[in-house]
Amino acid sequence: MIELKNVHKRFGHHVVLDGVDFTVADGETVALLGPSGTGKSVLLKHIIGLLRPDVGDVLVDGESVPGLKRRALTKLRTRIGYAFQTGALFDSMTVYENIRLGITDETCYGDRDFCRARVKECLRLVNLSEDVGRLMPAELSGGMRKRVGIARAIAGRPTYLLYDEPTSGLDPVNADAMDALIERFQKELHVTSVVVSHDVRGSFKIADRIALLHNGRIRAVGTAEEFMAAKDSVVRAFLERDLEVAAEG
Amino acid sequence: MDPQLTTTAELPLPVNAARAVSRPVLGALGTVGRFGMLLLELVRALPEWRVWVPRALEQCEQVGYGSLLIVLLTSAFAGAVASLQAGYQFTGNIPLYVVGAIVSESVILELGPVMTGLLLAGRIGARYAAELGTMRVTEQVDALESLGRNPASHLLLPRVIAGLVMLPALVALADATGILSGWVVAKSSIHITNADYAYGTHRYFRTFDLWYSVIKAEAFGAVVTVIPCFVGYEAKEGAEGVGRATTTAVVAACVVILLLDMLLAKLLL
Ligand SMILES: Nc1ncnc2c1ncn2[C@@H]1O[C@H](COP(=O)(O)OP(=O)(O)O)[C@@H](O)[C@H]1O
Ligand SMILES: [Mg+2]
């Protein structure tokens, strides 16, 4: 269970999160929507302790993340997989080594045969062939980079998966494939997921609940149906704009 | 409304003045604090030797092999120039062996370590700042942390250790090259005999001079790695930020080398 309680975060004078309350139950997939630059990535980074709230608290499995000591934080991070927006692959290493670094259990990490099998498995899960392991990140397309990033995030068998804009920048076919991948992880790996996105249609398809981040707060949370029926002007404006864009495209 | 956003014109002068002074001071203190934290992180990463030793070996190869040629070339020229100038200044009734003493002492005490330090500030410092800066702005550092891994032991410590290990070795080679090239040049320019040059080299030599050279090398090895690592690690805002970090790192490392050079001379000689 992930809980954000009244989280405030500012960078200098720039207030990004202004009292966010946000909960993700075990086994659930929540889509976090919002226009670019509203602080969706900032919110995700609070969950894994890459950023600390100025005010408020972040709880994962009942533990307060900002209060964790190094060792406990490291342990928590092995339970959370984070798929970065552009992959954030280590560009001095091969794809194989990248995914291997995702194997967070130290004894497993040192076991060559285990690693080989696990990396192959993770590549298969994201629909990439084993040969991709030999390539360097610079040789991959944007979509492949994202998928390798996801493979690295799941290599340590996390119970939580945080996706930062998994579909943005992809063509519609690849975006659909990515949504299918996320749905597959829900079913096969039983992970609890937060999917950051600004793609309304895709989010409706994969998420149990949807949350809209607006002006540093969660403006609305609910199922797809509840969202479509919402009267809130901001929600309506966001949905309509996206549907317009979809119609134009 | 954010109180900081009120226009400064309405505020009484002392408040404005206090702000104008306090902001850069606080900024500088913050930087010093974060630099201290980085040093602490480096020390705390030491027990994770399984992680940093193999990576440090890779870095050593890059620092050592990669810099060898340019360091040898530079020190050869430095020794030659020292020799030519000494020969030019000390002709007349001063014994020739003095040239040997001057060349070897200036190479060991000053030219070898400082030239090597400045060269590596450019070569290694720029590289480390750019590497770490790029890793920071492309979220690779965040990614490493998100995997429960310690950037200090994976990224920073290997680089610093490489500097601490390779700089003394490079400086020793630079010293030897400088003295040899000084010798060759002195032979052809002022026709000093081998015996005179060797005598001059020994005449004023103390074992401490070598230690002094090594101490300087270690200090410069720390400077050309820790400062660029810190500056790169703090990089922000894309390619431009990385560029800025690289320049800052090289300039800062060079300035600190020259400051330390003076400080060590004052303290140890
Ligand atoms: N480390 C940081 N330092 C300063 N500002 C930041 C930092 N991280 C994010 N921001 C700012 O926070 C805002 C929200 O960023 P982000 O969470 O990346 O938006 P998005 O919703 O598109 O993911 C942006 O205006 C960005 O400039
Ligand atoms: Mg983002």
Tab-separated table of C-alpha atoms and ligand atoms in Angstrom, chain A residues 41 85 164-165, ligand 2:
chain	number	residue	atom	x	y	z
A	41	SER	CA	7.490	12.708	-11.904
A	85	GLN	CA	10.491	8.253	-18.690
A	164	ASP	CA	6.881	7.352	-15.658
A	165	GLU	CA	5.078	8.090	-18.932
C	2	MG	MG	7.671	13.728	-15.981
